[in-house]
XYZ file of C-alpha atoms in Angstrom:
148
model
C -1.408 -9.606 -10.835
C -2.754 -11.044 -13.748
C -2.645 -14.777 -13.616
C -2.701 -16.547 -16.809
C -1.343 -20.120 -18.925
C 0.008 -20.033 -22.459
C 0.599 -23.625 -24.034
C 0.249 -25.241 -26.921
C -2.568 -27.228 -27.668
C -1.096 -29.496 -30.416
C -0.531 -32.039 -28.485
C -4.032 -32.710 -27.741
C -6.545 -34.968 -29.105
C -10.349 -33.644 -28.285
C -10.313 -30.060 -26.404
C -13.323 -30.123 -24.413
C -14.333 -26.348 -22.812
C -17.125 -26.499 -20.149
C -17.962 -23.938 -18.191
C -20.821 -21.813 -16.182
C -21.235 -24.961 -14.126
C -23.027 -22.308 -11.375
C -23.138 -25.489 -8.523
C -24.576 -27.951 -10.587
C -22.777 -31.329 -9.835
C -25.133 -33.467 -11.936
C -24.597 -31.625 -14.742
C -20.807 -31.830 -14.684
C -20.851 -35.336 -13.777
C -23.108 -35.913 -16.868
C -21.032 -33.904 -19.151
C -17.986 -35.980 -18.155
C -19.869 -39.092 -18.511
C -20.894 -38.409 -22.159
C -17.586 -36.790 -23.320
C -15.164 -39.606 -22.334
C -12.342 -38.213 -21.754
C -8.682 -40.068 -22.859
C -5.364 -38.684 -21.321
C -4.515 -37.122 -25.158
C -7.284 -34.724 -24.827
C -7.810 -31.882 -22.672
C -10.819 -30.541 -20.318
C -10.247 -26.736 -19.969
C -13.047 -25.403 -17.339
C -14.142 -21.907 -17.919
C -14.994 -20.150 -14.780
C -18.839 -19.951 -12.457
C -18.821 -22.961 -10.406
C -20.230 -21.229 -7.993
C -23.745 -19.591 -7.099
C -27.495 -20.617 -8.458
C -26.868 -24.196 -8.322
C -27.589 -26.286 -4.675
C -23.434 -28.370 -5.377
C -21.321 -24.977 -4.892
C -19.301 -26.834 -2.589
C -19.783 -30.526 -4.298
C -18.383 -28.852 -7.723
C -15.455 -26.982 -6.196
C -14.121 -29.745 -4.474
C -14.363 -31.964 -7.366
C -12.475 -28.897 -9.072
C -9.873 -28.989 -6.428
C -9.151 -32.592 -6.122
C -8.164 -33.223 -9.363
C -7.006 -29.604 -10.079
C -3.253 -31.273 -10.901
C -4.375 -33.525 -13.069
C -2.413 -33.050 -16.431
C -5.092 -32.967 -19.054
C -7.224 -30.532 -16.848
C -7.196 -27.000 -16.672
C -9.087 -24.348 -14.545
C -10.120 -20.588 -15.152
C -11.469 -18.501 -12.597
C -14.663 -17.171 -13.500
C -16.417 -13.854 -12.869
C -19.042 -15.649 -10.467
C -15.949 -16.582 -8.227
C -14.883 -14.188 -7.203
C -18.065 -13.782 -4.876
C -16.179 -16.514 -2.690
C -13.309 -13.849 -1.602
C -16.402 -11.223 -1.302
C -17.974 -13.137 1.241
C -15.174 -12.313 3.413
C -14.323 -8.754 3.361
C -17.164 -7.219 1.731
C -20.268 -5.162 3.617
C -22.391 -6.747 5.672
C -25.439 -4.688 3.822
C -24.168 -5.593 0.628
C -24.042 -8.878 1.583
C -27.407 -9.854 2.384
C -28.834 -7.409 -0.038
C -27.383 -9.838 -2.548
C -28.492 -13.138 -0.787
C -31.936 -11.906 -0.660
C -31.907 -11.679 -4.824
C -30.122 -14.449 -5.569
C -30.980 -18.022 -4.994
C -28.337 -20.841 -4.115
C -25.777 -18.757 -3.338
C -22.257 -20.667 -2.215
C -23.020 -18.380 0.746
C -26.117 -20.334 1.567
C -24.710 -24.110 1.151
C -21.754 -23.455 3.382
C -24.342 -21.891 5.938
C -26.328 -25.389 5.259
C -23.468 -27.756 5.919
C -22.881 -25.971 9.035
C -26.100 -26.176 9.923
C -26.797 -22.285 10.865
C -29.666 -20.563 10.208
C -30.411 -17.665 8.556
C -28.337 -14.908 7.710
C -29.160 -11.126 9.135
C -27.519 -8.388 10.259
C -27.785 -9.392 13.800
C -25.920 -12.808 12.987
C -23.115 -11.977 10.044
C -20.363 -11.229 11.694
C -20.380 -15.018 13.504
C -21.490 -16.825 10.480
C -18.507 -14.794 8.212
C -16.451 -16.355 11.124
C -17.559 -19.737 10.853
C -17.209 -19.269 6.768
C -13.238 -17.970 6.601
C -12.432 -21.151 8.998
C -14.605 -23.941 7.696
C -13.798 -22.906 3.897
C -10.603 -21.208 4.112
C -9.287 -24.101 1.605
C -12.164 -23.538 -0.765
C -12.042 -19.856 -1.073
C -8.060 -19.958 -1.359
C -8.433 -22.202 -4.405
C -10.706 -20.061 -6.320
C -8.553 -17.021 -5.494
C -5.628 -18.630 -6.951
C -6.850 -19.873 -10.286
C -5.909 -17.526 -13.470
C -8.503 -14.815 -14.640
C -10.858 -15.176 -17.901
C -9.076 -12.515 -19.523
């Protein structure tokens, strides 16, 4: 089921679109400081908040904290679907993905949980920890409207 939002943009003074943060929380903070947002402005976050940067969880949690701000709209990008895929994907596919990509949300979560390397032998135990400890973050990303 597609999720989307539609609204007239005429009521906003300025519109900023931020995308491809990819776990770079410092970049997100710098962008927000550089462009001081007034209450009459709109910020559209256009997806890809996780992976590639070391602070995917910080980015997600900041967005969660601000999701109901009247001048913020948040859309899910293709990379953000990976958070859900970690909950159901084939272990070997996820482990291969982890070996090909650096600074994934998975790694960020495992570091926060003080867990060791992910292997086929410990994968299901780690997936259970991931699902249990990050269900709010995963659910938040799943419920965002899709980029069309």
